């Protein structure tokens, strides 16, 4: 069964949730075009999330996907934070910033308040990154009738998700931009490319599998469907759409030769995430051992990012991007969705 048949919509396409670069405006545009728009919730306050969900009500019966992180918050580690700040100190000095300016972590795991919002607003899809929430919270979500999706980066994770209540699996290939959804272990050597991972997961589970990572045009969509995907999830290609909140610096990087060079980095949050290589990644190395556990690494970088961006520099900005930015187009999200959907016709 395809995603379109499952949800009774025209196109088996999900717009990937991309925290920090989009809100409900992009999600609405994609859903109205016949796909599934997504709203990332992990970086929103309760009031911001409620406001975005109210806006999404204009979709009526058209489905949308509400996405959450479900990581375990790390224990306090003052020594690790002090070491991280010491490593960043020369950058602070260069920009004339005091270390005391560092703020909070900025990413929250799925909790009871979020589950209650799901119960109230009843989205058609609820997706998770980094596994699944506690059983009681998961059952509350499923009781609303929502279909539950979660990201798998290995066959073992896909099997785990199926066994623990996921209704569909997002097979997240190594090419994907943003955070890796890995949750059973942290070994990057086990991470596979999309078209190696996808058919193995399709064979291993009995629930729909959504392909994600490196899919940027109709040809990629068609290839994923031929390998057994029930649908595709596309993120990077939407970053230049006017409905996205992608910053001017991020847009410029996506349109430059720099977009051809991405890497998995732990510098910006503490977990591996793929983005365009910039100054911070070059000078510290993309995965420095001093980066604190997710999501604590981001706090000390926030003032550096703000100061550099005010000078028109992306030195300390997370420029999330998959390995295939060739599909990025500054066109309406609905038009891009329809272009991608051409690959669904065989």
GROMACS .gro file of C-alpha atoms in nm:
model
  346
    1UNK     CA    1   0.000   0.000   0.000
    2UNK     CA    2   0.134   0.343  -0.092
    3UNK     CA    3   0.130   0.642   0.139
    4UNK     CA    4  -0.128   0.806  -0.087
    5UNK     CA    5  -0.361   0.507  -0.051
    6UNK     CA    6  -0.297   0.486   0.323
    7UNK     CA    7  -0.391   0.850   0.380
    8UNK     CA    8  -0.632   0.900   0.086
    9UNK     CA    9  -0.429   1.185  -0.062
   10UNK     CA   10  -0.301   1.251  -0.417
   11UNK     CA   11   0.076   1.213  -0.363
   12UNK     CA   12   0.294   0.976  -0.158
   13UNK     CA   13   0.525   1.259  -0.054
   14UNK     CA   14   0.607   1.389   0.293
   15UNK     CA   15   0.788   1.718   0.337
   16UNK     CA   16   1.054   1.644   0.598
   17UNK     CA   17   1.021   1.832   0.928
   18UNK     CA   18   1.312   2.078   0.947
   19UNK     CA   19   1.339   2.252   1.283
   20UNK     CA   20   1.470   2.606   1.270
   21UNK     CA   21   1.404   2.665   0.899
   22UNK     CA   22   1.027   2.620   0.868
   23UNK     CA   23   0.692   2.649   1.037
   24UNK     CA   24   0.331   2.586   0.951
   25UNK     CA   25   0.344   2.796   0.633
   26UNK     CA   26   0.556   2.539   0.448
   27UNK     CA   27   0.356   2.248   0.589
   28UNK     CA   28   0.028   2.401   0.472
   29UNK     CA   29   0.161   2.465   0.121
   30UNK     CA   30   0.272   2.104   0.079
   31UNK     CA   31  -0.048   1.953   0.221
   32UNK     CA   32  -0.264   2.177   0.004
   33UNK     CA   33  -0.066   2.060  -0.300
   34UNK     CA   34  -0.154   1.696  -0.227
   35UNK     CA   35   0.141   1.577  -0.020
   36UNK     CA   36   0.192   1.575   0.356
   37UNK     CA   37   0.338   1.885   0.513
   38UNK     CA   38   0.525   1.849   0.841
   39UNK     CA   39   0.565   2.074   1.144
   40UNK     CA   40   0.876   2.025   1.358
   41UNK     CA   41   0.788   2.078   1.725
   42UNK     CA   42   1.110   2.006   1.917
   43UNK     CA   43   1.231   2.369   1.920
   44UNK     CA   44   0.893   2.531   1.985
   45UNK     CA   45   0.765   2.652   2.321
   46UNK     CA   46   0.421   2.537   2.430
   47UNK     CA   47   0.264   2.865   2.321
   48UNK     CA   48   0.445   2.863   1.987
   49UNK     CA   49   0.339   2.505   1.918
   50UNK     CA   50  -0.021   2.580   2.006
   51UNK     CA   51  -0.021   2.883   1.775
   52UNK     CA   52   0.122   2.681   1.487
   53UNK     CA   53  -0.133   2.403   1.543
   54UNK     CA   54  -0.415   2.656   1.540
   55UNK     CA   55  -0.286   2.782   1.205
   56UNK     CA   56  -0.275   2.426   1.070
   57UNK     CA   57  -0.646   2.388   1.138
   58UNK     CA   58  -0.711   2.570   0.811
   59UNK     CA   59  -0.616   2.245   0.636
   60UNK     CA   60  -0.942   2.088   0.749
   61UNK     CA   61  -0.931   1.720   0.658
   62UNK     CA   62  -0.606   1.745   0.464
   63UNK     CA   63  -0.345   1.555   0.668
   64UNK     CA   64  -0.028   1.695   0.816
   65UNK     CA   65   0.257   1.543   1.015
   66UNK     CA   66   0.354   1.665   1.362
   67UNK     CA   67   0.715   1.577   1.446
   68UNK     CA   68   0.883   1.543   1.786
   69UNK     CA   69   1.219   1.440   1.927
   70UNK     CA   70   1.216   1.171   2.195
   71UNK     CA   71   1.574   1.176   2.323
   72UNK     CA   72   1.667   1.126   2.686
   73UNK     CA   73   1.790   1.455   2.837
   74UNK     CA   74   2.153   1.415   2.948
   75UNK     CA   75   2.268   1.445   3.307
   76UNK     CA   76   2.431   1.770   3.410
   77UNK     CA   77   2.802   1.766   3.329
   78UNK     CA   78   2.964   2.097   3.433
   79UNK     CA   79   3.310   1.971   3.342
   80UNK     CA   80   3.207   1.887   2.986
   81UNK     CA   81   3.037   2.223   2.941
   82UNK     CA   82   3.342   2.404   3.080
   83UNK     CA   83   3.569   2.216   2.840
   84UNK     CA   84   3.341   2.303   2.547
   85UNK     CA   85   3.337   2.669   2.642
   86UNK     CA   86   3.716   2.668   2.675
   87UNK     CA   87   3.748   2.526   2.324
   88UNK     CA   88   3.520   2.799   2.190
   89UNK     CA   89   3.684   3.080   2.391
   90UNK     CA   90   3.907   3.205   2.106
   91UNK     CA   91   3.602   3.254   1.885
   92UNK     CA   92   3.430   3.448   2.163
   93UNK     CA   93   3.736   3.668   2.202
   94UNK     CA   94   3.753   3.730   1.828
   95UNK     CA   95   3.391   3.850   1.822
   96UNK     CA   96   3.407   4.034   2.156
   97UNK     CA   97   3.146   3.813   2.324
   98UNK     CA   98   3.136   3.704   2.688
   99UNK     CA   99   3.090   3.335   2.765
  100UNK     CA  100   2.816   3.421   3.014
  101UNK     CA  101   2.593   3.510   2.718
  102UNK     CA  102   2.530   3.142   2.641
  103UNK     CA  103   2.161   3.041   2.669
  104UNK     CA  104   1.957   2.721   2.702
  105UNK     CA  105   1.971   2.398   2.504
  106UNK     CA  106   1.663   2.471   2.291
  107UNK     CA  107   1.539   2.120   2.214
  108UNK     CA  108   1.281   1.936   2.422
  109UNK     CA  109   1.188   1.566   2.417
  110UNK     CA  110   0.827   1.455   2.378
  111UNK     CA  111   0.642   1.491   2.708
  112UNK     CA  112   0.295   1.483   2.862
  113UNK     CA  113   0.211   1.839   2.762
  114UNK     CA  114   0.297   1.763   2.401
  115UNK     CA  115   0.095   1.441   2.412
  116UNK     CA  116  -0.203   1.639   2.540
  117UNK     CA  117  -0.172   1.877   2.244
  118UNK     CA  118  -0.174   1.578   2.009
  119UNK     CA  119  -0.491   1.457   2.182
  120UNK     CA  120  -0.652   1.798   2.135
  121UNK     CA  121  -0.550   1.875   1.775
  122UNK     CA  122  -0.548   1.516   1.643
  123UNK     CA  123  -0.301   1.535   1.351
  124UNK     CA  124  -0.323   1.252   1.100
  125UNK     CA  125   0.045   1.167   1.140
  126UNK     CA  126   0.281   1.197   1.436
  127UNK     CA  127   0.646   1.124   1.369
  128UNK     CA  128   0.937   1.082   1.606
  129UNK     CA  129   1.313   1.114   1.581
  130UNK     CA  130   1.549   0.912   1.805
  131UNK     CA  131   1.315   0.619   1.863
  132UNK     CA  132   0.973   0.630   2.027
  133UNK     CA  133   0.843   0.793   2.346
  134UNK     CA  134   0.752   0.609   2.665
  135UNK     CA  135   0.477   0.347   2.612
  136UNK     CA  136   0.209   0.544   2.797
  137UNK     CA  137   0.272   0.855   2.587
  138UNK     CA  138   0.283   0.650   2.269
  139UNK     CA  139  -0.050   0.487   2.352
  140UNK     CA  140  -0.205   0.828   2.414
  141UNK     CA  141  -0.093   0.937   2.066
  142UNK     CA  142  -0.223   0.619   1.902
  143UNK     CA  143  -0.556   0.653   2.083
  144UNK     CA  144  -0.623   0.969   1.880
  145UNK     CA  145  -0.616   0.765   1.559
  146UNK     CA  146  -0.288   0.920   1.446
  147UNK     CA  147  -0.053   0.704   1.245
  148UNK     CA  148   0.286   0.688   1.416
  149UNK     CA  149   0.608   0.711   1.215
  150UNK     CA  150   0.968   0.711   1.331
  151UNK     CA  151   1.309   0.723   1.166
  152UNK     CA  152   1.527   0.414   1.130
  153UNK     CA  153   1.888   0.437   1.017
  154UNK     CA  154   1.954   0.060   1.033
  155UNK     CA  155   1.755  -0.258   0.980
  156UNK     CA  156   1.778  -0.329   1.353
  157UNK     CA  157   1.618   0.007   1.432
  158UNK     CA  158   1.338  -0.059   1.181
  159UNK     CA  159   1.261  -0.394   1.343
  160UNK     CA  160   1.267  -0.233   1.687
  161UNK     CA  161   1.025   0.037   1.578
  162UNK     CA  162   0.783  -0.216   1.432
  163UNK     CA  163   0.798  -0.427   1.749
  164UNK     CA  164   0.734  -0.124   1.971
  165UNK     CA  165   0.430   0.018   1.795
  166UNK     CA  166   0.532   0.227   1.494
  167UNK     CA  167   0.278   0.216   1.209
  168UNK     CA  168   0.539   0.303   0.945
  169UNK     CA  169   0.915   0.345   0.928
  170UNK     CA  170   1.110   0.629   0.770
  171UNK     CA  171   1.426   0.472   0.625
  172UNK     CA  172   1.673   0.757   0.673
  173UNK     CA  173   1.972   0.710   0.446
  174UNK     CA  174   2.313   0.849   0.525
  175UNK     CA  175   2.266   1.122   0.261
  176UNK     CA  176   1.990   1.295   0.459
  177UNK     CA  177   2.038   1.648   0.590
  178UNK     CA  178   1.989   1.742   0.953
  179UNK     CA  179   2.002   1.507   1.249
  180UNK     CA  180   2.054   1.134   1.211
  181UNK     CA  181   1.763   0.950   1.372
  182UNK     CA  182   1.992   0.677   1.512
  183UNK     CA  183   1.893   0.560   1.859
  184UNK     CA  184   2.003   0.201   1.929
  185UNK     CA  185   2.372   0.291   1.919
  186UNK     CA  186   2.605   0.568   1.803
  187UNK     CA  187   2.825   0.379   1.557
  188UNK     CA  188   2.837   0.574   1.231
  189UNK     CA  189   3.006   0.280   1.058
  190UNK     CA  190   2.668   0.100   1.050
  191UNK     CA  191   2.494   0.385   0.867
  192UNK     CA  192   2.392   0.306   0.508
  193UNK     CA  193   2.303   0.509   0.202
  194UNK     CA  194   1.936   0.534   0.112
  195UNK     CA  195   1.931   0.285  -0.173
  196UNK     CA  196   2.124   0.026   0.028
  197UNK     CA  197   1.914   0.076   0.342
  198UNK     CA  198   1.568   0.101   0.184
  199UNK     CA  199   1.531  -0.245   0.025
  200UNK     CA  200   1.674  -0.414   0.334
  201UNK     CA  201   1.420  -0.245   0.560
  202UNK     CA  202   1.137  -0.319   0.316
  203UNK     CA  203   1.231  -0.685   0.335
  204UNK     CA  204   1.271  -0.683   0.714
  205UNK     CA  205   0.940  -0.529   0.829
  206UNK     CA  206   0.570  -0.570   0.753
  207UNK     CA  207   0.471  -0.204   0.781
  208UNK     CA  208   0.501   0.076   0.521
  209UNK     CA  209   0.849   0.215   0.463
  210UNK     CA  210   0.907   0.580   0.367
  211UNK     CA  211   1.237   0.653   0.189
  212UNK     CA  212   1.439   0.955   0.300
  213UNK     CA  213   1.782   1.091   0.219
  214UNK     CA  214   1.924   1.218  -0.109
  215UNK     CA  215   1.587   1.229  -0.289
  216UNK     CA  216   1.569   1.563  -0.464
  217UNK     CA  217   1.373   1.520  -0.787
  218UNK     CA  218   1.119   1.302  -0.967
  219UNK     CA  219   1.388   1.058  -1.079
  220UNK     CA  220   1.490   0.994  -0.719
  221UNK     CA  221   1.126   0.952  -0.618
  222UNK     CA  222   1.074   0.694  -0.893
  223UNK     CA  223   1.387   0.504  -0.790
  224UNK     CA  224   1.273   0.484  -0.427
  225UNK     CA  225   0.930   0.360  -0.527
  226UNK     CA  226   1.081   0.091  -0.749
  227UNK     CA  227   1.280  -0.032  -0.448
  228UNK     CA  228   0.961  -0.088  -0.252
  229UNK     CA  229   0.902   0.242  -0.072
  230UNK     CA  230   0.543   0.329   0.014
  231UNK     CA  231   0.637   0.694  -0.027
  232UNK     CA  232   0.923   0.939   0.009
  233UNK     CA  233   1.023   1.209   0.255
  234UNK     CA  234   1.202   1.510   0.105
  235UNK     CA  235   1.364   1.791   0.300
  236UNK     CA  236   1.660   1.972   0.145
  237UNK     CA  237   1.484   2.041  -0.186
  238UNK     CA  238   1.227   2.257  -0.001
  239UNK     CA  239   1.482   2.487   0.165
  240UNK     CA  240   1.475   2.754  -0.107
  241UNK     CA  241   1.096   2.766  -0.132
  242UNK     CA  242   0.950   3.104  -0.031
  243UNK     CA  243   0.731   2.932   0.230
  244UNK     CA  244   1.044   2.811   0.416
  245UNK     CA  245   1.204   3.029   0.683
  246UNK     CA  246   1.557   2.948   0.565
  247UNK     CA  247   1.786   3.243   0.643
  248UNK     CA  248   1.948   3.451   0.369
  249UNK     CA  249   2.292   3.315   0.465
  250UNK     CA  250   2.167   2.957   0.453
  251UNK     CA  251   1.999   3.017   0.116
  252UNK     CA  252   2.320   3.166  -0.021
  253UNK     CA  253   2.519   2.862   0.093
  254UNK     CA  254   2.268   2.626  -0.070
  255UNK     CA  255   2.309   2.812  -0.401
  256UNK     CA  256   2.690   2.810  -0.381
  257UNK     CA  257   2.953   2.545  -0.461
  258UNK     CA  258   2.982   2.493  -0.083
  259UNK     CA  259   2.659   2.288  -0.090
  260UNK     CA  260   2.850   2.008  -0.261
  261UNK     CA  261   3.057   1.953   0.054
  262UNK     CA  262   2.854   1.834   0.353
  263UNK     CA  263   2.959   1.639   0.660
  264UNK     CA  264   2.809   1.478   0.967
  265UNK     CA  265   2.886   1.702   1.261
  266UNK     CA  266   2.824   1.690   1.635
  267UNK     CA  267   2.936   2.048   1.694
  268UNK     CA  268   2.598   2.217   1.672
  269UNK     CA  269   2.395   1.995   1.903
  270UNK     CA  270   2.597   1.698   2.029
  271UNK     CA  271   2.440   1.443   1.791
  272UNK     CA  272   2.548   1.366   1.434
  273UNK     CA  273   2.371   1.591   1.185
  274UNK     CA  274   2.453   1.662   0.820
  275UNK     CA  275   2.522   2.016   0.708
  276UNK     CA  276   2.733   2.223   0.471
  277UNK     CA  277   3.093   2.244   0.591
  278UNK     CA  278   3.171   2.590   0.725
  279UNK     CA  279   3.441   2.753   0.934
  280UNK     CA  280   3.356   2.591   1.268
  281UNK     CA  281   3.353   2.244   1.113
  282UNK     CA  282   3.679   2.304   0.929
  283UNK     CA  283   3.869   2.443   1.226
  284UNK     CA  284   3.749   2.204   1.497
  285UNK     CA  285   3.678   1.902   1.281
  286UNK     CA  286   3.315   1.802   1.225
  287UNK     CA  287   3.289   1.566   1.526
  288UNK     CA  288   3.500   1.702   1.811
  289UNK     CA  289   3.510   1.490   2.131
  290UNK     CA  290   3.464   1.800   2.346
  291UNK     CA  291   3.112   1.866   2.213
  292UNK     CA  292   2.870   1.802   2.504
  293UNK     CA  293   2.587   1.550   2.487
  294UNK     CA  294   2.277   1.635   2.284
  295UNK     CA  295   2.130   1.893   2.297
  296UNK     CA  296   2.370   2.083   2.522
  297UNK     CA  297   2.631   2.173   2.260
  298UNK     CA  298   2.405   2.432   2.099
  299UNK     CA  299   2.383   2.671   2.394
  300UNK     CA  300   2.741   2.798   2.385
  301UNK     CA  301   2.727   2.837   2.006
  302UNK     CA  302   2.414   3.053   1.998
  303UNK     CA  303   2.590   3.384   2.082
  304UNK     CA  304   2.867   3.310   1.832
  305UNK     CA  305   2.613   3.238   1.562
  306UNK     CA  306   2.418   3.558   1.633
  307UNK     CA  307   2.729   3.776   1.633
  308UNK     CA  308   2.870   3.627   1.312
  309UNK     CA  309   2.537   3.640   1.130
  310UNK     CA  310   2.506   4.009   1.221
  311UNK     CA  311   2.831   4.055   1.028
  312UNK     CA  312   2.696   3.859   0.731
  313UNK     CA  313   2.899   3.546   0.808
  314UNK     CA  314   2.783   3.184   0.844
  315UNK     CA  315   3.095   3.072   1.037
  316UNK     CA  316   2.895   2.933   1.331
  317UNK     CA  317   2.557   2.866   1.170
  318UNK     CA  318   2.421   2.513   1.124
  319UNK     CA  319   2.368   2.498   0.747
  320UNK     CA  320   2.166   2.177   0.739
  321UNK     CA  321   2.170   2.017   0.396
  322UNK     CA  322   2.162   1.667   0.251
  323UNK     CA  323   2.424   1.533   0.012
  324UNK     CA  324   2.204   1.613  -0.286
  325UNK     CA  325   2.114   1.981  -0.304
  326UNK     CA  326   2.056   1.966  -0.679
  327UNK     CA  327   1.680   1.979  -0.635
  328UNK     CA  328   1.676   2.306  -0.441
  329UNK     CA  329   1.465   2.557  -0.629
  330UNK     CA  330   1.333   2.898  -0.535
  331UNK     CA  331   0.981   2.802  -0.642
  332UNK     CA  332   0.654   2.764  -0.454
  333UNK     CA  333   0.643   2.456  -0.232
  334UNK     CA  334   0.326   2.338  -0.404
  335UNK     CA  335   0.493   2.349  -0.743
  336UNK     CA  336   0.795   2.159  -0.611
  337UNK     CA  337   0.563   1.896  -0.461
  338UNK     CA  338   0.393   1.848  -0.798
  339UNK     CA  339   0.730   1.821  -0.974
  340UNK     CA  340   0.842   1.551  -0.727
  341UNK     CA  341   0.510   1.371  -0.773
  342UNK     CA  342   0.589   1.319  -1.141
  343UNK     CA  343   0.819   1.040  -1.022
  344UNK     CA  344   0.525   0.855  -0.870
  345UNK     CA  345   0.384   0.773  -1.216
  346UNK     CA  346   0.551   0.469  -1.368
   0.00000   0.00000   0.00000
